[in-house]
Coordinates of C-alpha atoms in Angstrom, one line a residue:
M1 CA -26.3 41.3 78.0
R2 CA -26.7 40.4 74.4
S3 CA -30.2 39.3 73.3
G4 CA -29.2 36.3 71.2
A5 CA -29.9 32.9 72.7
L6 CA -29.5 29.3 71.7
P7 CA -32.5 27.0 71.6
G8 CA -32.5 24.2 74.1
V9 CA -29.8 21.5 73.7
R10 CA -30.6 19.2 70.8
G11 CA -29.6 15.6 71.1
E12 CA -30.3 12.3 72.7
R13 CA -33.0 12.1 75.4
L14 CA -31.8 10.3 78.5
S15 CA -33.8 8.9 81.4
L16 CA -32.8 10.1 84.8
D17 CA -30.9 6.9 85.6
D18 CA -29.1 7.0 82.2
Y19 CA -28.2 10.7 82.7
R20 CA -26.8 10.0 86.2
R21 CA -24.8 7.1 84.9
D22 CA -23.4 9.1 82.0
F23 CA -22.6 12.1 84.2
R24 CA -20.7 9.8 86.7
R25 CA -18.8 8.3 83.8
G26 CA -17.8 11.7 82.5
L27 CA -16.7 12.8 86.0
W28 CA -15.0 9.7 87.3
E29 CA -14.0 7.5 84.4
V30 CA -13.4 9.7 81.3
G31 CA -12.1 12.6 83.4
A32 CA -12.5 16.3 82.5
A33 CA -10.5 19.5 83.0
E34 CA -13.7 21.3 83.9
F35 CA -17.3 20.8 84.8
W36 CA -19.5 23.9 84.2
K37 CA -23.1 24.5 85.1
I38 CA -25.9 27.1 84.3
E39 CA -28.6 26.8 86.9
R40 CA -31.7 28.7 86.0
T41 CA -34.7 26.8 87.5
Q42 CA -35.9 28.5 90.8
V43 CA -37.4 25.5 92.6
F44 CA -35.9 22.0 92.8
V45 CA -36.7 18.9 94.8
E46 CA -33.5 17.6 96.4
R47 CA -34.1 14.0 97.1
G48 CA -31.7 12.4 99.5
S49 CA -30.7 15.6 101.3
A50 CA -31.5 15.7 105.1
S51 CA -31.1 19.5 105.1
Y52 CA -33.5 19.9 102.2
D53 CA -36.0 17.7 104.0
A54 CA -35.7 19.9 107.1
F55 CA -36.2 23.0 104.9
A56 CA -39.2 21.5 103.3
R57 CA -40.7 20.9 106.7
G58 CA -40.2 24.5 107.6
E59 CA -37.4 23.8 110.0
W60 CA -35.0 26.5 108.8
E61 CA -32.4 26.5 111.7
R62 CA -32.2 22.7 111.5
A63 CA -31.7 22.9 107.7
L64 CA -28.8 25.2 108.2
E65 CA -27.4 23.1 111.0
L66 CA -27.5 20.0 108.7
I67 CA -25.7 21.9 106.0
R68 CA -22.9 22.6 108.5
E69 CA -22.8 19.0 109.6
D70 CA -22.4 17.8 106.0
L71 CA -19.2 19.8 105.6
P72 CA -16.8 16.8 106.1
R73 CA -18.6 14.8 103.3
Q74 CA -18.6 17.9 101.0
R75 CA -14.9 18.4 101.7
E76 CA -14.2 14.7 100.9
Y77 CA -16.1 15.0 97.6
H78 CA -14.4 18.3 96.6
D79 CA -11.0 16.8 97.4
R80 CA -11.7 13.7 95.3
V81 CA -12.8 15.8 92.3
A82 CA -9.8 18.1 92.7
A83 CA -7.4 15.2 92.9
R84 CA -8.6 14.1 89.4
G85 CA -7.7 17.6 88.2
T86 CA -11.3 18.6 87.5
R87 CA -12.4 22.2 88.1
R88 CA -16.0 22.9 88.9
R89 CA -17.7 26.3 88.1
R90 CA -21.3 27.2 88.5
V91 CA -23.5 30.3 87.7
R92 CA -26.7 30.5 89.6
V93 CA -29.4 32.8 88.1
V94 CA -31.8 34.2 90.8
E95 CA -35.1 35.9 90.5
Q96 CA -36.5 38.6 92.9
P97 CA -38.3 38.1 95.2
L98 CA -36.0 35.2 96.1
A99 CA -37.7 31.8 96.2
P100 CA -37.3 30.1 99.5
Y101 CA -35.6 27.1 97.8
V102 CA -33.0 29.4 96.3
L103 CA -32.3 31.0 99.7
W104 CA -31.7 27.5 101.1
E105 CA -29.6 26.5 98.1
L106 CA -27.4 29.6 98.3
N107 CA -26.6 28.8 101.9
L108 CA -25.5 25.3 100.8
L109 CA -23.5 26.8 97.9
R110 CA -21.9 29.3 100.2
Q111 CA -20.4 26.4 102.1
R112 CA -19.2 24.7 99.0
S113 CA -17.6 27.9 97.7
G114 CA -15.6 28.0 100.9
L115 CA -14.1 24.6 99.8
G116 CA -12.9 26.1 96.5
E117 CA -15.8 25.6 94.1
P118 CA -16.3 28.9 92.2
V119 CA -19.9 29.9 92.3
R120 CA -21.3 33.1 90.9
V121 CA -24.8 34.7 91.2
L122 CA -26.6 36.6 88.4
E123 CA -29.9 38.5 88.9
A124 CA -32.4 37.4 86.3
D125 CA -33.1 40.9 85.2
R126 CA -29.6 41.0 83.8
I127 CA -30.6 38.4 81.2
A128 CA -34.1 39.8 80.4
D129 CA -33.1 40.6 76.8
R130 CA -31.7 37.1 76.3
E131 CA -34.8 35.5 77.6
R132 CA -37.2 37.6 75.6
R133 CA -38.3 34.6 73.6
E134 CA -37.8 31.8 76.0
R135 CA -36.2 31.1 79.4
L136 CA -32.7 29.7 79.6
P137 CA -32.6 26.0 80.4
D138 CA -30.5 24.4 83.0
V139 CA -27.3 23.2 81.2
V140 CA -24.3 21.4 82.5
G141 CA -21.2 20.2 80.6
F142 CA -17.7 18.7 80.6
D143 CA -15.1 20.8 78.8
D144 CA -16.1 21.2 75.2
R145 CA -17.0 17.5 74.9
V146 CA -20.6 17.2 76.1
A147 CA -23.5 19.3 77.2
Y148 CA -26.7 18.2 79.0
Q149 CA -29.9 20.1 79.3
V150 CA -31.3 18.8 82.6
L151 CA -35.1 18.3 82.5
Y152 CA -37.5 18.8 85.4
T153 CA -41.2 18.7 86.1
G154 CA -43.0 21.9 86.9
D155 CA -42.4 21.1 90.6
G156 CA -38.7 20.8 90.1
V157 CA -38.4 17.0 90.2
P158 CA -35.6 15.8 87.8
V159 CA -36.8 13.5 85.1
G160 CA -33.8 13.1 82.8
A161 CA -31.7 15.1 80.3
I162 CA -30.9 15.8 76.7
R163 CA -27.3 15.0 75.8
S164 CA -25.3 16.5 73.0
T165 CA -21.7 15.8 71.9
E166 CA -22.0 17.9 68.7
R167 CA -19.1 20.2 69.0
E168 CA -20.7 23.4 67.7
Q169 CA -23.6 23.0 70.1
V170 CA -21.4 22.3 73.1
L171 CA -19.1 25.2 72.3
G172 CA -22.2 27.4 71.9
W173 CA -23.5 26.5 75.4
R174 CA -20.1 26.8 77.0
G175 CA -19.9 30.3 75.4
V176 CA -23.2 31.2 77.0
F177 CA -21.9 29.9 80.4
E178 CA -18.7 32.0 80.1
E179 CA -20.8 35.1 79.2
L180 CA -23.1 34.6 82.2
Y181 CA -20.2 33.8 84.5
A182 CA -18.3 36.9 83.5
A183 CA -21.3 39.1 84.2
A184 CA -22.2 37.4 87.6
E185 CA -21.1 38.3 91.1
P186 CA -19.0 35.9 93.3
L187 CA -21.4 34.1 95.6
V188 CA -19.6 35.1 98.8
D189 CA -19.9 38.8 97.9
Y190 CA -23.6 38.5 96.9
F191 CA -24.4 36.4 100.0
D192 CA -22.7 38.9 102.5
R193 CA -24.3 41.8 100.8
R194 CA -27.9 40.5 100.3
L195 CA -28.5 37.3 102.2
A196 CA -26.7 37.2 105.5
G197 CA -29.2 36.4 108.2
L198 CA -32.1 36.2 105.8
R199 CA -34.9 33.7 106.4
P200 CA -37.5 32.3 104.0

């Protein structure tokens, strides 16, 4: 992949609560044709997820069971978003060896992809040239209207975001997303080829 890279998103710093409010407004009040996401961080803390809590306790089979039990809620959320005409797309960058968190998350995303959320996986070595100077941030956006760089502690705890509505910047980051997405592999194919039955 090409070696050029944008710096991090430049704009307004938002607290975690302000970011979540702004995100919900963009999704449910303003409306968007598409929500897109570049996910690069390898370890997150997923507060409020019973499956993640089981995973964090080392209860792998229980974590997978809870993902399956959450299917009705996930389907209801997907249907609500789809009813508003919003498409969701995500590219998940993964490093080898696979972090236990990423393995857990890919099991979760495998289920979501079955509901119609397009998710693709890209091995980190495919973007080594792009990341020669600095690692890609985690960036999400709505259409060409707004982009957020989501900020985390070193342990993967979300602490807020940087928000930009500057058109050139948003278009630049959406272009990065499209490039990564085009180079990535559909999650279902990657999962069946590399991850089926794998444990942390």
